[in-house]
Short mmCIF file of C-alpha atoms in Angstrom, two decimals:
data_model
loop_
_atom_site.label_atom_id
_atom_site.label_comp_id
_atom_site.label_asym_id
_atom_site.label_seq_id
_atom_site.Cartn_x
_atom_site.Cartn_y
_atom_site.Cartn_z
CA MET A 1 -3.95 -2.61 14.88
CA CYS A 2 -2.05 -2.45 18.12
CA GLN A 3 -2.62 -6.19 18.46
CA ASN A 4 0.94 -6.51 19.68
CA ASN A 5 0.40 -4.03 22.46
CA ASN A 6 -1.05 -6.24 25.20
CA ASN A 7 1.55 -5.32 27.82
CA TYR A 8 2.02 -1.69 26.91
CA GLN A 9 0.28 0.99 28.97
CA ASP A 10 0.07 4.20 27.00
CA PRO A 11 -0.80 7.21 29.15
CA LYS A 12 -3.15 8.21 26.33
CA SER A 13 -4.50 4.69 25.93
CA GLN A 14 -8.15 5.74 25.96
CA ALA A 15 -7.55 8.23 23.16
CA HIS A 16 -5.59 5.57 21.29
CA HIS A 17 -8.47 3.12 21.75
CA ASP A 18 -11.04 5.69 20.64
CA GLU A 19 -8.99 6.44 17.54
CA HIS A 20 -8.90 2.78 16.57
CA GLU A 21 -12.64 2.51 17.15
CA ALA A 22 -13.18 5.41 14.75
CA TRP A 23 -10.87 3.77 12.22
CA ASN A 24 -12.78 0.50 12.49
CA ARG A 25 -16.11 2.31 12.05
CA ARG A 26 -14.93 3.85 8.80
CA THR A 27 -13.67 0.48 7.57
CA PHE A 28 -16.96 -1.16 8.48
CA ILE A 29 -19.03 1.53 6.77
CA GLN A 30 -17.01 1.25 3.58
CA ALA A 31 -17.10 -2.55 3.65
CA LEU A 32 -20.85 -2.52 4.24
CA GLY A 33 -21.24 -0.17 1.29
CA LEU A 34 -19.20 -2.60 -0.83
CA ALA A 35 -16.38 -0.10 -1.16
CA GLY A 36 -17.69 2.35 -3.69
CA ALA A 37 -20.97 0.82 -4.74
CA GLY A 38 -22.23 4.23 -5.82
CA ALA A 39 -19.71 4.22 -8.62
CA PHE A 40 -21.23 1.18 -10.22
CA THR A 41 -24.99 1.38 -9.64
CA LEU A 42 -27.61 4.05 -10.14
CA GLY A 43 -31.08 3.58 -8.70
CA GLY A 44 -30.41 -0.11 -8.25
CA SER A 45 -29.74 -0.62 -11.96
CA GLN A 46 -26.51 -1.74 -13.53
CA ILE A 47 -24.60 0.89 -15.52
CA SER A 48 -22.87 -0.06 -18.74
CA SER A 49 -19.14 0.52 -19.06
CA ALA A 50 -17.85 1.70 -22.39
CA MET A 51 -15.88 4.91 -21.95
CA ALA A 52 -12.15 4.69 -22.61
CA SER A 53 -9.98 6.39 -20.01
CA PRO A 54 -7.82 9.36 -21.08
CA ILE A 55 -5.13 8.30 -18.63
CA THR A 56 -5.24 4.68 -19.78
CA ALA A 57 -5.02 5.75 -23.41
CA ALA A 58 -2.04 7.96 -22.68
CA LEU A 59 -0.22 5.27 -20.77
CA THR A 60 -0.87 2.44 -23.18
CA THR A 61 0.57 4.47 -26.05
CA SER A 62 3.74 5.27 -24.11
CA THR A 63 6.92 3.23 -24.35
CA ASN A 64 5.47 0.58 -22.06
CA ASP A 65 2.39 -0.13 -19.97
CA ARG A 66 3.72 0.94 -16.61
CA ILE A 67 1.97 -0.13 -13.43
CA LEU A 68 2.30 1.05 -9.83
CA VAL A 69 1.82 -1.33 -6.90
CA LEU A 70 1.52 0.35 -3.50
CA ILE A 71 2.35 -1.85 -0.52
CA ARG A 72 0.88 -0.40 2.65
CA LEU A 73 2.70 -1.37 5.86
CA LYS A 74 -0.16 -0.68 8.23
CA GLY A 75 0.58 0.47 11.76
CA GLY A 76 3.81 2.43 11.33
CA ASN A 77 6.90 0.55 10.15
CA ASP A 78 10.11 0.75 12.18
CA GLY A 79 12.60 2.11 9.68
CA LEU A 80 15.64 1.64 11.91
CA ASN A 81 15.15 -2.13 11.98
CA THR A 82 14.40 -2.16 8.25
CA ILE A 83 17.43 -0.25 6.95
CA VAL A 84 19.96 -0.35 9.79
CA PRO A 85 22.37 2.62 10.23
CA ILE A 86 25.73 0.85 10.37
CA TYR A 87 27.49 4.23 10.20
CA ASP A 88 26.13 5.06 13.68
CA TYR A 89 25.67 1.56 15.02
CA GLY A 90 26.83 2.49 18.52
CA THR A 91 24.04 5.04 18.98
CA TYR A 92 21.50 2.70 17.40
CA ALA A 93 22.42 -0.20 19.70
CA SER A 94 22.60 1.91 22.85
CA ARG A 95 19.13 3.34 22.26
CA ARG A 96 17.75 -0.13 21.60
CA PRO A 97 19.48 -2.55 23.97
CA SER A 98 16.79 -5.23 23.58
CA ILE A 99 15.63 -4.90 19.98
CA SER A 100 18.69 -3.74 18.02
CA LEU A 101 19.87 -6.21 15.38
CA PRO A 102 23.38 -7.69 15.81
CA GLN A 103 25.77 -6.06 13.39
CA ASN A 104 27.25 -9.38 12.27
CA THR A 105 23.82 -10.48 11.00
CA LEU A 106 23.39 -7.55 8.62
CA TYR A 107 23.86 -7.60 4.86
CA ASN A 108 25.80 -4.48 3.88
CA LEU A 109 23.92 -2.54 1.23
CA ASN A 110 26.90 -0.20 1.33
CA SER A 111 29.44 0.77 3.99
CA ASN A 112 26.87 2.82 5.91
CA LEU A 113 23.59 0.92 5.80
CA GLY A 114 22.57 -2.70 6.23
CA LEU A 115 19.68 -5.04 5.54
CA PRO A 116 18.48 -7.46 8.26
CA SER A 117 18.99 -11.17 7.73
CA PHE A 118 15.22 -11.74 7.84
CA MET A 119 15.00 -9.66 4.65
CA SER A 120 17.58 -11.79 2.84
CA SER A 121 15.17 -12.47 -0.04
CA LEU A 122 15.82 -8.92 -1.18
CA GLN A 123 19.61 -9.23 -1.34
CA SER A 124 19.55 -10.44 -4.93
CA ARG A 125 17.05 -7.74 -5.87
CA TRP A 126 19.43 -5.13 -4.50
CA GLY A 127 22.39 -6.77 -6.19
CA ASN A 128 20.58 -6.80 -9.53
CA GLY A 129 19.73 -3.11 -9.30
CA GLU A 130 16.03 -3.71 -8.62
CA MET A 131 15.68 -1.90 -5.28
CA LYS A 132 15.99 1.68 -4.12
CA VAL A 133 15.55 3.22 -0.67
CA VAL A 134 14.28 6.75 -0.09
CA GLN A 135 15.60 7.77 3.32
CA GLY A 136 14.11 9.95 6.03
CA VAL A 137 10.64 10.36 4.54
CA GLY A 138 7.91 12.22 6.41
CA TYR A 139 6.24 15.62 6.66
CA ASN A 140 6.32 18.72 8.85
CA ASN A 141 4.67 18.56 12.29
CA GLN A 142 4.27 14.79 12.19
CA ASP A 143 0.94 13.63 13.61
CA LEU A 144 1.38 10.51 15.74
CA SER A 145 -2.21 9.33 15.37
CA HIS A 146 -2.68 6.27 13.14
CA PHE A 147 -5.97 7.60 11.87
CA ARG A 148 -4.88 11.15 11.14
CA SER A 149 -1.45 10.32 9.75
CA SER A 150 -2.91 7.64 7.48
CA ASP A 151 -5.30 10.27 6.15
CA ILE A 152 -2.41 12.67 5.56
CA TRP A 153 -0.43 10.07 3.61
CA ALA A 154 -3.57 9.13 1.66
CA SER A 155 -4.74 12.68 0.93
CA ALA A 156 -1.29 14.29 0.57
CA VAL A 157 -2.66 17.21 2.61
CA GLU A 158 -1.70 17.81 6.24
CA THR A 159 -3.06 21.29 6.87
CA THR A 160 -6.78 20.50 6.59
CA ASN A 161 -8.99 17.46 7.05
CA GLU A 162 -9.05 16.67 3.35
CA GLU A 163 -11.56 13.93 2.52
CA THR A 164 -10.23 12.98 -0.91
CA GLY A 165 -7.12 10.98 -1.77
CA TRP A 166 -4.24 11.98 -4.01
CA LEU A 167 -5.04 9.16 -6.43
CA GLY A 168 -8.77 9.74 -6.05
CA ARG A 169 -8.31 13.34 -7.20
CA LEU A 170 -6.14 12.18 -10.07
CA PHE A 171 -8.74 9.70 -11.31
CA GLU A 172 -11.55 12.20 -10.72
CA ASN A 173 -9.82 14.59 -13.08
CA GLU A 174 -9.29 11.88 -15.68
CA TYR A 175 -12.79 10.33 -15.37
CA PRO A 176 -15.19 13.30 -15.09
CA ASN A 177 -18.20 11.08 -15.96
CA PHE A 178 -17.10 8.05 -13.96
CA ILE A 179 -20.42 7.37 -12.22
CA LEU A 180 -22.51 7.42 -15.40
CA ASN A 181 -19.86 6.01 -17.75
CA PRO A 182 -17.18 4.08 -15.90
CA PRO A 183 -14.23 2.73 -17.90
CA ALA A 184 -14.09 -0.84 -19.12
CA VAL A 185 -11.47 -1.81 -16.53
CA PRO A 186 -11.06 -0.59 -12.94
CA PRO A 187 -8.64 2.36 -12.68
CA ALA A 188 -7.30 0.87 -9.45
CA ILE A 189 -7.66 -2.29 -7.38
CA GLN A 190 -7.34 -2.17 -3.61
CA ILE A 191 -7.04 -5.18 -1.29
CA GLY A 192 -7.61 -4.40 2.38
CA SER A 193 -7.30 -0.92 3.92
CA LEU A 194 -10.96 -0.28 3.10
CA GLY A 195 -11.10 2.70 5.46
CA ASN A 196 -8.21 4.39 3.66
CA LEU A 197 -9.18 7.35 1.49
CA ILE A 198 -6.31 7.19 -1.02
CA PHE A 199 -8.66 6.44 -3.96
CA ASP A 200 -11.56 8.64 -2.76
CA GLY A 201 -12.79 11.49 -4.93
CA GLN A 202 -15.51 14.01 -4.17
CA GLN A 203 -18.25 11.72 -5.49
CA THR A 204 -16.97 8.17 -5.25
CA ASN A 205 -14.08 5.80 -4.63
CA TYR A 206 -12.23 5.03 -7.85
CA ALA A 207 -10.79 1.66 -6.83
CA PHE A 208 -12.32 -1.76 -7.11
CA SER A 209 -11.96 -2.62 -3.43
CA VAL A 210 -12.18 -5.90 -1.55
CA ALA A 211 -11.61 -6.61 2.11
CA ASP A 212 -9.15 -9.46 1.73
CA PRO A 213 -7.35 -11.56 -0.90
CA GLN A 214 -9.80 -14.45 -0.53
CA GLN A 215 -12.67 -12.23 -1.64
CA LEU A 216 -10.76 -11.16 -4.74
CA TYR A 217 -9.61 -14.74 -5.36
CA ASN A 218 -13.21 -15.99 -5.30
CA LEU A 219 -14.24 -13.23 -7.67
CA ALA A 220 -11.33 -13.87 -10.04
CA GLN A 221 -11.97 -17.62 -10.02
CA ASN A 222 -15.71 -17.54 -10.47
CA GLY A 223 -16.42 -14.27 -12.24
CA TRP A 224 -19.20 -13.39 -9.79
CA GLN A 225 -19.23 -13.38 -6.04
CA HIS A 226 -22.79 -14.48 -5.27
CA ASP A 227 -24.99 -17.24 -6.68
CA VAL A 228 -28.38 -15.81 -7.68
CA LEU A 229 -29.83 -19.02 -9.14
CA ASN A 230 -29.72 -21.53 -6.31
CA VAL A 231 -31.89 -19.72 -3.79
CA PRO A 232 -34.95 -21.00 -1.88
CA PRO A 233 -38.32 -20.66 -3.76
CA CYS A 234 -39.94 -18.45 -1.15
CA THR A 235 -40.17 -14.84 -0.01
CA TYR A 236 -36.82 -15.15 1.74
CA GLY A 237 -35.31 -16.54 -1.45
CA ASP A 238 -36.70 -13.65 -3.47
CA GLN A 239 -35.21 -11.17 -1.03
CA LEU A 240 -31.89 -13.03 -1.02
CA SER A 241 -31.82 -13.10 -4.80
CA PHE A 242 -32.52 -9.36 -4.96
CA LEU A 243 -29.76 -8.63 -2.44
CA ARG A 244 -27.27 -10.82 -4.26
CA THR A 245 -28.18 -9.31 -7.62
CA THR A 246 -27.68 -5.81 -6.23
CA THR A 247 -24.34 -6.84 -4.77
CA ASN A 248 -23.24 -8.43 -8.03
CA THR A 249 -24.17 -5.28 -9.89
CA THR A 250 -21.70 -3.47 -7.68
CA PHE A 251 -19.02 -5.82 -8.90
CA GLN A 252 -19.56 -5.14 -12.58
CA TYR A 253 -15.83 -5.47 -13.12
CA ALA A 254 -16.02 -9.13 -12.14
CA GLY A 255 -16.04 -10.30 -15.74
CA VAL A 256 -12.87 -8.53 -16.85
CA ILE A 257 -11.09 -9.46 -13.62
CA HIS A 258 -12.09 -13.08 -14.07
CA SER A 259 -10.90 -13.10 -17.70
CA ALA A 260 -7.54 -11.56 -16.83
CA TYR A 261 -7.01 -13.96 -13.95
CA GLN A 262 -7.78 -16.99 -16.12
CA ALA A 263 -5.45 -15.75 -18.88
CA SER A 264 -2.31 -16.54 -16.86
CA THR A 265 -0.97 -18.96 -14.28
CA THR A 266 1.19 -18.55 -11.20
CA GLN A 267 4.85 -19.16 -12.06
CA ALA A 268 6.52 -18.66 -8.68
CA SER A 269 6.47 -20.26 -5.26
CA TYR A 270 4.59 -17.99 -2.86
CA ASN A 271 4.36 -18.62 0.86
CA ASN A 272 0.97 -19.08 2.49
CA ASN A 273 0.25 -15.69 4.08
CA THR A 274 -1.83 -12.63 3.38
CA ILE A 275 0.76 -10.43 1.64
CA ALA A 276 1.91 -13.32 -0.55
CA ASP A 277 -1.70 -14.12 -1.45
CA GLN A 278 -2.38 -10.50 -2.40
CA LEU A 279 0.70 -10.12 -4.60
CA ALA A 280 0.07 -13.50 -6.25
CA ILE A 281 -3.38 -12.34 -7.35
CA VAL A 282 -2.06 -8.97 -8.52
CA ALA A 283 0.60 -10.76 -10.57
CA ARG A 284 -2.07 -12.93 -12.25
CA LEU A 285 -4.10 -9.85 -13.19
CA ILE A 286 -1.07 -7.99 -14.54
CA LYS A 287 0.08 -11.00 -16.56
CA GLY A 288 -3.47 -11.42 -17.83
CA ASN A 289 -3.34 -7.86 -19.24
CA LEU A 290 -6.23 -6.51 -17.17
CA GLY A 291 -5.15 -2.93 -17.87
CA THR A 292 -5.46 -1.55 -14.32
CA LYS A 293 -2.64 0.91 -13.66
CA VAL A 294 -2.58 1.14 -9.85
CA TYR A 295 -2.90 -1.59 -7.23
CA MET A 296 -2.70 -1.34 -3.45
CA VAL A 297 -2.09 -4.27 -1.12
CA THR A 298 -1.86 -4.20 2.66
CA LEU A 299 0.21 -5.93 5.33
CA ASP A 300 -0.99 -5.24 8.87
CA GLY A 301 0.83 -5.68 12.19
CA TYR A 302 3.41 -2.89 12.23
CA ASP A 303 2.19 -1.14 15.39
CA THR A 304 4.93 -2.76 17.46
CA HIS A 305 4.59 -1.17 20.90
CA ALA A 306 5.53 -4.41 22.65
CA SER A 307 7.70 -7.45 21.89
CA GLN A 308 8.74 -5.92 18.61
CA ALA A 309 11.72 -8.08 17.67
CA ALA A 310 9.87 -11.24 16.67
CA THR A 311 6.80 -9.50 15.27
CA HIS A 312 8.67 -7.05 13.07
CA ALA A 313 11.05 -9.72 11.80
CA ASP A 314 8.09 -11.91 10.89
CA ARG A 315 6.34 -9.13 8.97
CA MET A 316 9.46 -8.06 7.09
CA GLN A 317 10.41 -11.61 6.16
CA LYS A 318 6.92 -12.24 4.78
CA LEU A 319 7.08 -8.96 2.88
CA SER A 320 10.54 -9.64 1.46
CA ASP A 321 9.73 -13.19 0.39
CA ALA A 322 6.48 -12.05 -1.23
CA ILE A 323 8.15 -9.24 -3.19
CA ASP A 324 10.85 -11.60 -4.45
CA ALA A 325 8.25 -14.17 -5.53
CA PHE A 326 6.13 -11.43 -7.14
CA TYR A 327 8.91 -10.28 -9.46
CA THR A 328 9.94 -13.86 -10.22
CA ASP A 329 6.33 -14.53 -11.19
CA LEU A 330 6.11 -11.43 -13.39
CA ALA A 331 9.39 -12.30 -15.10
CA ALA A 332 7.98 -15.61 -16.30
CA TYR A 333 5.61 -13.64 -18.55
CA GLY A 334 7.99 -10.78 -19.30
CA ASN A 335 6.02 -8.20 -17.28
CA GLN A 336 8.64 -7.41 -14.65
CA ASP A 337 10.07 -4.27 -16.27
CA GLU A 338 6.73 -2.46 -16.35
CA VAL A 339 5.85 -2.85 -12.65
CA LEU A 340 7.10 -0.57 -9.87
CA ALA A 341 6.29 -1.52 -6.26
CA MET A 342 6.54 1.04 -3.47
CA THR A 343 6.02 0.77 0.30
CA ILE A 344 4.08 3.34 2.30
CA SER A 345 3.39 3.57 6.05
CA GLU A 346 1.77 6.26 8.17
CA PHE A 347 4.91 6.95 10.23
CA GLY A 348 8.10 5.40 11.54
CA ARG A 349 8.98 4.49 15.13
CA ARG A 350 10.86 6.27 17.86
CA VAL A 351 14.63 5.85 18.06
CA GLU A 352 14.55 4.73 21.69
CA GLU A 353 12.86 1.47 22.62
CA ASN A 354 10.17 1.56 25.31
CA GLY A 355 9.76 -0.47 28.49
CA SER A 356 7.87 -3.24 26.72
CA ASN A 357 10.65 -4.17 24.29
CA GLY A 358 8.90 -2.27 21.55
CA THR A 359 8.85 1.17 19.99
CA ASP A 360 6.32 3.99 20.09
CA HIS A 361 4.99 6.08 17.23
CA GLY A 362 7.72 8.06 15.50
CA ALA A 363 8.26 10.23 12.47
CA ALA A 364 10.77 9.80 9.63
CA ALA A 365 11.18 6.39 8.00
CA PRO A 366 12.37 4.92 4.69
CA MET A 367 10.27 4.07 1.67
CA MET A 368 11.40 1.15 -0.49
CA LEU A 369 10.92 0.87 -4.25
CA PHE A 370 11.30 -2.32 -6.26
CA GLY A 371 11.47 -3.39 -9.88
CA PRO A 372 13.85 -3.84 -12.82
CA GLY A 373 12.50 -0.58 -14.20
CA LEU A 374 14.56 1.33 -11.63
CA ASN A 375 17.84 2.76 -12.81
CA GLY A 376 19.96 0.53 -10.58
CA ASN A 377 20.03 0.23 -6.80
CA GLY A 378 20.89 3.01 -4.40
CA PHE A 379 19.70 5.50 -1.82
CA VAL A 380 17.82 8.76 -2.26
CA GLY A 381 18.48 11.38 0.41
CA ASN A 382 20.45 11.12 3.63
CA HIS A 383 19.68 8.96 6.63
CA PRO A 384 18.27 11.16 9.41
CA SER A 385 20.39 11.74 12.50
CA LEU A 386 19.91 9.42 15.48
CA SER A 387 21.13 12.14 17.84
CA GLN A 388 19.59 15.37 16.57
CA LEU A 389 15.94 14.60 17.23
CA ASP A 390 12.75 16.61 17.48
CA ALA A 391 11.14 17.53 20.80
CA ALA A 392 9.32 14.19 20.95
CA GLY A 393 12.52 12.19 20.48
CA ASN A 394 11.87 11.34 16.86
CA MET A 395 14.11 11.51 13.82
CA ILE A 396 13.62 14.56 11.63
CA HIS A 397 12.57 13.92 8.05
CA ASN A 398 14.55 15.35 5.15
CA ILE A 399 12.27 14.29 2.26
CA ASP A 400 8.57 15.06 2.02
CA PHE A 401 6.53 12.00 1.06
CA ARG A 402 4.70 14.06 -1.58
CA ASP A 403 7.97 14.51 -3.44
CA VAL A 404 8.11 10.75 -3.84
CA TYR A 405 4.48 10.58 -4.97
CA LYS A 406 4.96 13.33 -7.53
CA THR A 407 8.18 11.82 -8.87
CA VAL A 408 6.46 8.46 -9.33
CA LEU A 409 3.51 10.06 -11.12
CA GLN A 410 5.68 12.13 -13.44
CA ASP A 411 8.67 9.88 -14.02
CA TRP A 412 7.06 6.45 -13.81
CA LEU A 413 3.42 6.79 -14.87
CA CYS A 414 4.26 9.69 -17.21
CA ILE A 415 1.56 11.99 -15.81
CA PRO A 416 3.03 15.50 -16.08
CA GLN A 417 2.33 18.36 -13.69
CA SER A 418 -0.25 16.49 -11.63
CA THR A 419 -2.60 18.78 -9.76
CA SER A 420 -3.58 16.05 -7.29
CA ILE A 421 -0.47 16.79 -5.20
CA LYS A 422 0.81 20.17 -4.11
CA PRO A 423 4.12 21.31 -5.68
CA CYS A 424 7.16 19.37 -4.52
CA SER A 425 8.80 20.97 -1.51
CA MET A 426 12.29 19.61 -2.09
CA GLY A 427 12.29 18.59 -5.73
CA ILE A 428 13.88 15.16 -5.40
CA ILE A 429 14.23 12.88 -8.36
CA ILE A 430 14.30 9.09 -8.21
CA PRO A 431 16.45 8.11 -11.18
#
């Protein structure tokens, strides 16, 4: 977070630093607690899992077993260098003399908007009708704090300091006895973003959460994370064995994850980076028929206050290549039609570049959706104006992010009238 900001001097740098410290503390606390251990243990004893999920039953009896994959672009993605406004290229280039993308390098999605060359892996996805862009997404009175805005996007509530997530509330409603009788498969799997509250309910976190793809890979490969047999025959060994046993109890879903992972093989060429690793594992679990309906993966490094051009291009190329490989992989097993991937990020970036060849925290930005299950390619909503800005110099949103959430729940996962999100403010539909 802000690792690309070495040369940038924010007048509120101490507050920015303090915010990141708070964010890191929450991440550490959740990681130390094994990300929802309370959901899987009671008094140090393992809890059996036998209860079928109402939501899982409803979805598996629908026309297909639809799955949602959330891709979190952590740090605040620059929407203007993701979907470039060709229709107002002069304003775009003049506001960004150092970091604007040359017009002759853009792939025209239509006559008004273009895709950067470093995202070329997505050109065929767009051409095949497997990509949609929701433009100008945000919320009223945009908070420019990473910590607070991430909470707003995760909770779907901006007026109070809500401590539960929109998916956490959904699963809490569907699993009223989750702690005593958890379902046979994890409702959600989360890689990274351990401090994020998106899957938090009042009592527990409803996702099987790991800090990084290697941790999930080890679990999927071996079935258990810690060896409890080969420990020293001494007091220390007894204590180590107890600790490992307690930890393994937390990961009671290890067996089903391991079985699903072993039931398929990777059928695409993924690059060697964190987002590719995460999506490769998710693909194996989906192809292995794990039954989990929601996944969240994370790509960090989007807080591009300084030297943005190279950093942002690198992140977006890795993301684009990984998404393309992910759907190629799913297609080898015939699972591609049932999986919708969607990007989320806590905010966009400012229109005008700063003095460090980067961009500061902004407001409105696009969300991208991927998958053959979409009804063709296209744009939802209008691109926000580059000239009519808010008082902070940021683009004004025209679609509330909760409208997208609610549409995905109702029209993709077939969950009608969800109470986990407040009523849509603009009533958009993603066909």
